[in-house]
Coordinates of C-alpha atoms in Angstrom, one line a residue:
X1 CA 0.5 -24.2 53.7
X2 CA 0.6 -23.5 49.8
X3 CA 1.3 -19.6 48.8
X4 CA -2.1 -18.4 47.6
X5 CA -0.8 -17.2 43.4
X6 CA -0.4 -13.9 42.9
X7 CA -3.7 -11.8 41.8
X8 CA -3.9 -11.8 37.8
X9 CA -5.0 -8.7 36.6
X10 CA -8.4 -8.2 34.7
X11 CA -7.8 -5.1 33.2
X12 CA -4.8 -4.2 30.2
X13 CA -1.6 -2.6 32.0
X14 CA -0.4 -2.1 29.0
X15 CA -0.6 1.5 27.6
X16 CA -1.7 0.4 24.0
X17 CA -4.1 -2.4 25.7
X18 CA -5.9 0.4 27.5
X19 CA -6.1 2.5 24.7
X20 CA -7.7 -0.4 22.0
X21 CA -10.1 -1.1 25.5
X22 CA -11.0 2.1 24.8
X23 CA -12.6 1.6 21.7
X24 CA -11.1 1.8 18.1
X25 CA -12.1 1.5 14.8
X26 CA -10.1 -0.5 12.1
X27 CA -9.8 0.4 8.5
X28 CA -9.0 -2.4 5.9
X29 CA -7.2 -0.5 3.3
X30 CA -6.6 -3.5 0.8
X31 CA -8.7 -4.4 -1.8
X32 CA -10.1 -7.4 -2.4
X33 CA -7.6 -10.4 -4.4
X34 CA -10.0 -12.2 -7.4
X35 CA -10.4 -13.3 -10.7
X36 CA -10.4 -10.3 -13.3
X37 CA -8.9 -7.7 -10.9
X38 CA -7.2 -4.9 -12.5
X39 CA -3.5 -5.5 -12.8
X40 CA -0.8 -3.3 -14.5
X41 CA 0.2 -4.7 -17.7
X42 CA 3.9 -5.3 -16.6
X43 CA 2.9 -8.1 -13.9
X44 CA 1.3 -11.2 -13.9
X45 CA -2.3 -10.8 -12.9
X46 CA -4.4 -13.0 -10.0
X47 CA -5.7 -16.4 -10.3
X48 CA -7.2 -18.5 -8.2
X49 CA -9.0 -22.2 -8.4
X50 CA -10.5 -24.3 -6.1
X51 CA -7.9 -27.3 -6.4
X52 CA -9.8 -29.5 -3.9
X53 CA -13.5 -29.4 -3.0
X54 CA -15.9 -30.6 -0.4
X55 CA -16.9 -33.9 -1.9
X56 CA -14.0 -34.6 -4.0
X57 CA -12.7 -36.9 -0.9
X58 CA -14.3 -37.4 2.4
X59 CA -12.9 -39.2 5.7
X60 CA -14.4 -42.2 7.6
X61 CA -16.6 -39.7 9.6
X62 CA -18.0 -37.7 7.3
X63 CA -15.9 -34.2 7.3
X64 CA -13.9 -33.3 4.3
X65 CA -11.8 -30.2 3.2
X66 CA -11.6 -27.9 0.6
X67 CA -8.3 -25.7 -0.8
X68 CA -7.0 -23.6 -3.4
X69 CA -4.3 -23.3 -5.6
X70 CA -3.5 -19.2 -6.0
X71 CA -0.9 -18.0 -9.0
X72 CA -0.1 -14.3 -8.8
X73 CA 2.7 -12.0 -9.4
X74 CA 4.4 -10.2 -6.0
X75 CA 3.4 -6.6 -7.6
X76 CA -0.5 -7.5 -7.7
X77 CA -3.7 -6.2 -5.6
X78 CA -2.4 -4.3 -2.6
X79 CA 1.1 -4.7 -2.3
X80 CA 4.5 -2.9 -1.3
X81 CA 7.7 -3.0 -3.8
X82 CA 10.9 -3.7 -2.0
X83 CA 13.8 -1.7 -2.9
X84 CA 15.0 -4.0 -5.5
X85 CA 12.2 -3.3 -7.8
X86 CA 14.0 -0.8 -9.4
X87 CA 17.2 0.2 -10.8
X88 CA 18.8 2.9 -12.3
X89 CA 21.9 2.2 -14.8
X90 CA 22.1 -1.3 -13.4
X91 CA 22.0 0.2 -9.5
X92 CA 19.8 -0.7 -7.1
X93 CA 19.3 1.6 -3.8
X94 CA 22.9 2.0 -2.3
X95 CA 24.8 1.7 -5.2
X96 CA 24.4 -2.2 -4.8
X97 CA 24.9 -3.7 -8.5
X98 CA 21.8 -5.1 -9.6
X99 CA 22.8 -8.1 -12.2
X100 CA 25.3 -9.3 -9.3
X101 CA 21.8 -9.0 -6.7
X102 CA 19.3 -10.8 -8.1
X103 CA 21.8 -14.1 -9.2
X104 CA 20.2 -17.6 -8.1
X105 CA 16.3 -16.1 -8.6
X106 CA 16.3 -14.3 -5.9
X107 CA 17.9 -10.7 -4.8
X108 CA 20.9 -11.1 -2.4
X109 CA 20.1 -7.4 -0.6
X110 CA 16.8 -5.8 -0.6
X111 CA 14.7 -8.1 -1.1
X112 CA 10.9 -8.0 0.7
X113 CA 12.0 -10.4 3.2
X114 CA 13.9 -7.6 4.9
X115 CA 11.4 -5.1 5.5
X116 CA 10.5 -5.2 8.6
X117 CA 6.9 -5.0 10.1
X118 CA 5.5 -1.4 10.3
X119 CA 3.6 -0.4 13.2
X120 CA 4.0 3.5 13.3
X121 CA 2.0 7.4 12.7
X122 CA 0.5 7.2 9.4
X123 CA -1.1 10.5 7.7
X124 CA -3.3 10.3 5.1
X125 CA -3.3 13.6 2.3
X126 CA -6.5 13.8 1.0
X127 CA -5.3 15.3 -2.5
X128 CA -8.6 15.3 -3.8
X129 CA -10.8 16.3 -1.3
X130 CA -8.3 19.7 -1.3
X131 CA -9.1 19.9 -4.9
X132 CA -12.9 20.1 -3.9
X133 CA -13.7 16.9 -5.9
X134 CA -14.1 12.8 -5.0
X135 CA -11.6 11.7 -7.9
X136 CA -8.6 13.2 -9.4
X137 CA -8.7 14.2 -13.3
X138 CA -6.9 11.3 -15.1
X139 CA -3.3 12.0 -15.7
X140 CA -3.3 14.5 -12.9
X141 CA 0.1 15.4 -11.7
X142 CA 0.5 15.5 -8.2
X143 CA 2.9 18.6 -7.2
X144 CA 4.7 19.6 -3.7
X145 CA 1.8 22.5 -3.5
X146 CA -0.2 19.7 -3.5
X147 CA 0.6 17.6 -0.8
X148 CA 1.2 20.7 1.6
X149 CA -2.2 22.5 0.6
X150 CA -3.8 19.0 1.4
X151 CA -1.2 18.6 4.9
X152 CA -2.6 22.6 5.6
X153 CA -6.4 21.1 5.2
X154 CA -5.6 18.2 7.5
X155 CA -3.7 20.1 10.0
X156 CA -0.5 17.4 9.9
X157 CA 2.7 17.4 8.5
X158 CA 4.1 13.7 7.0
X159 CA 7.5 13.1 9.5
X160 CA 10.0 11.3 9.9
X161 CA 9.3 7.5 9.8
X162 CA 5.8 8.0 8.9
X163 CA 4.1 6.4 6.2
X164 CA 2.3 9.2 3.8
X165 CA -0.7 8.1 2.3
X166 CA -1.6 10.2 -0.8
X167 CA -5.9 9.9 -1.6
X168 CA -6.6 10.3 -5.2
X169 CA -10.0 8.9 -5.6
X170 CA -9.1 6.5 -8.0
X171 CA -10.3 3.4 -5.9
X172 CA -13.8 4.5 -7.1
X173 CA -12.6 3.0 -10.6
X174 CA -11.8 -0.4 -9.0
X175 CA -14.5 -2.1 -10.7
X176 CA -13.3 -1.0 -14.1
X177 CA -10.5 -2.3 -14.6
X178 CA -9.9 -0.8 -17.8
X179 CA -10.6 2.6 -16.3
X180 CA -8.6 1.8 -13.2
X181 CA -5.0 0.9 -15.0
X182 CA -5.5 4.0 -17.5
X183 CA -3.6 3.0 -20.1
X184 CA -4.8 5.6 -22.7
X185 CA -6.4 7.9 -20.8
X186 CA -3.6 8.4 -18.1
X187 CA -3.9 7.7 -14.5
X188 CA -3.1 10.5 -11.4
X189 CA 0.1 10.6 -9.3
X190 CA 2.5 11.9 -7.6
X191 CA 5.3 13.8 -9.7
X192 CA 9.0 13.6 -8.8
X193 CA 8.6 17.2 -7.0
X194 CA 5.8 15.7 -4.8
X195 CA 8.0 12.3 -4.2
X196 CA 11.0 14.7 -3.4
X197 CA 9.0 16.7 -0.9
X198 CA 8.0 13.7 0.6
X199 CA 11.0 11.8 0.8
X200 CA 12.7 14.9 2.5
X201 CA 10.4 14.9 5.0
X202 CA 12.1 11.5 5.9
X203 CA 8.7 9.2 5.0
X204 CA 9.0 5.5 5.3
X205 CA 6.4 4.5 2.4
X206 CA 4.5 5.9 0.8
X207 CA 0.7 4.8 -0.2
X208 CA -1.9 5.6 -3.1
X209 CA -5.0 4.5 -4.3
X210 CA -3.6 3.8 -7.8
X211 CA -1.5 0.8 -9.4
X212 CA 1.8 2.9 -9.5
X213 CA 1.5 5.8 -6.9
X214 CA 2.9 8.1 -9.7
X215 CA 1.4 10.1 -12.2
X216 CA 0.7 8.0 -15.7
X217 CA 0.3 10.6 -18.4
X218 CA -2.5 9.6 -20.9
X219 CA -1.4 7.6 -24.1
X220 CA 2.2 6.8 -22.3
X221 CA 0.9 4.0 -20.3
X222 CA 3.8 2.5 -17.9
X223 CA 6.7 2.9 -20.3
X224 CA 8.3 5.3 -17.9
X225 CA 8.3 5.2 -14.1
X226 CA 10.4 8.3 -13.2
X227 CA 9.0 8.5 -9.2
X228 CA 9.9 5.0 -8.9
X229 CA 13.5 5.4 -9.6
X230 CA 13.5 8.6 -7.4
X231 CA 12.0 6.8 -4.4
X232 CA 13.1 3.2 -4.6
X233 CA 16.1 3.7 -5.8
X234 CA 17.4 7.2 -5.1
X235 CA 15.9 7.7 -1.6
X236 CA 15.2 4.2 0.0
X237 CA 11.2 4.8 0.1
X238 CA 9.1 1.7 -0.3
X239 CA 5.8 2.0 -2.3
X240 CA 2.3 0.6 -1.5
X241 CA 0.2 0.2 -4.3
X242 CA -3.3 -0.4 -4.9
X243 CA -4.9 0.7 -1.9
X244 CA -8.3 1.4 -0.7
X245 CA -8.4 5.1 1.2
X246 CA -12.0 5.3 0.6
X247 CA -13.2 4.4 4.2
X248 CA -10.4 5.9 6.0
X249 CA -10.9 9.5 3.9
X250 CA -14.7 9.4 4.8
X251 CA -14.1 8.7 8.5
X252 CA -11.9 12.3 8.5
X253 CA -9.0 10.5 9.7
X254 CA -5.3 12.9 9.4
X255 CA -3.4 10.8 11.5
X256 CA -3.3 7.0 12.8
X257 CA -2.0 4.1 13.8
X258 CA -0.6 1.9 10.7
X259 CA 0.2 -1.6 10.4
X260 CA 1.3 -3.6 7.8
X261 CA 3.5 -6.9 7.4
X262 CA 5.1 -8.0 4.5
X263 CA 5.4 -11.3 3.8
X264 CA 8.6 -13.0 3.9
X265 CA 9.4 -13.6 0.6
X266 CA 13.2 -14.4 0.4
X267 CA 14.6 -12.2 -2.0
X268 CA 11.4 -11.2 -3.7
X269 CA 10.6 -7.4 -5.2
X270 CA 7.3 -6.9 -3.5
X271 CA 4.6 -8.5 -1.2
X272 CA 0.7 -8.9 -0.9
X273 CA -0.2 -7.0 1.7
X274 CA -3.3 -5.9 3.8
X275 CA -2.4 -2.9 5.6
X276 CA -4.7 -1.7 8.8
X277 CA -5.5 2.0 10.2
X278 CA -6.5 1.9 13.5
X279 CA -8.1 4.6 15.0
X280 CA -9.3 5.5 18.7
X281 CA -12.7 6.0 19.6
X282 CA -13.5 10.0 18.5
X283 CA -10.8 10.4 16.3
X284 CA -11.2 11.9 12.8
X285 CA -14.0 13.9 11.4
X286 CA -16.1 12.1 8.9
X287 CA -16.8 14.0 6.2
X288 CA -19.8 14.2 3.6
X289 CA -19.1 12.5 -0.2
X290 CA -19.2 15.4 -2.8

């Protein structure tokens, strides 16, 4: 007589199973990758064609396919810089030397395709809601008093191995694009206080809802990038640019479950990227707009 198989179980056993049984809700924090989206001015921006359509070729049974051809830059739409995006004096993080990194078109160390997945406690600072407002006055300057007034509202403190997510607003400009990237009239930010206070908190990455994360005076465009240097290149910090923070701040949400996966881009400066807050059922506060 045959062993009967062992029972299969019907429910998760898993602790993180049971908790997304549970109920959560899933925040796309990535905007959307098209024609005419706003770009900064020192990458490539997005294009896209259909290269094949429906009709163009069809098979013996009457089905054909469709694809695209897609030419973008690694630093457009929602995206995370690796740490050899930036150098200071011909140094990348480390002290590795940048000219001898990046022979053969690709970087030798830091390049994307050794990030590693994040799945881990990410806070959002709601910068603007602490200011009492929806967006951020162009230009702004995001100070250390900043960040911990806005930590103080949420109740949570950015630790280590966390990724920081720093609300400005600015996503509401998305459909401007000339608005959005601020050239002229300046764009808000972190300064290098608030990246220092950040970064000595330990952070991972660290998120905005702007093209650079940093402040952009008004009139200076991108000439100058001072918080990149000090967080890619000073303090190991990745940057995620571009976001979307807009659901996620209305929901209330402080803390959560992040995700986000680069792609693997050998030796490449930076990555598309669609990162994910997942939140359990009753977490977060939502919040009315102002």
């Amino acid at each position: 007589m045959t062993d009967a198989p062992p029972a299969v179980p019907t429910t998760a056993t898993d602790p993180l199973l049971t908790a997304i049984a549970a109920g959560t809700t899933v925040h796309d924090l990535a905007q959307p990758l098209e024609n005419g989206m706003p770009c900064s001015p020192n990458h490539p921006g997005f294009r896209m064609a259909l290269l094949r359509r429906h009709g163009d070729g069809t098979r013996p049974d009457g089905s054909s396919a469709a694809n695209e051809l897609i030419v973008t830059g690694g630093h457009v739409g929602t995206h995370i810089d690796a740490l050899s995006h930036a150098s200071h004096h011909g140094r990348l993080f480390g002290g590795h030397d940048a000219a001898a990194a990046q022979q053969g078109g690709r970087f030798a160390v830091h390049g994307i395709d050794t990030v590693p997945p994040m799945v881990c406690r990410g806070v959002l600072l709601d910068v603007a809601a602490a200011h009492g407002t929806d967006v951020l006055d162009p230009g702004y300057g995001i100070t250390a008093d900043d960040l911990a007034h806005a930590a103080a509202l949420a109740g949570v403190l950015p630790a280590e191995q966390d990724v920081c997510l720093v609300r400005t607003g600015w996503a509401r400009r998305w459909n401007d694009a000339e608005a959005y990237i601020g050239q002229e009239t300046g764009v808000p930010g972190l300064t290098e206080s608030a990246a220092a206070w950040l970064a000595d908190r330990g952070v991972r990455a660290i998120g905005a809802d702007t093209t650079a994360v940093e402040q952009i005076p008004p009139g200076q465009g991108h000439a100058v990038l001072p918080v990149h240097r000090t967080l890619l290149v000073d303090r190991g910090v990745h940057l995620i640019e571009h976001m979307n923070l807009e659901t996620l701040a209305a929901a209330g949400a402080a803390e959560f479950l992040f995700v986000l996966s680069p792609l693997k881009i050998t030796g490449g400066t930076g990555s598309p990227v669609r990162p994910l807050a997942v939140l359990t059922a009753g977490a977060g506060t939502p919040r009315e707009s102002r």
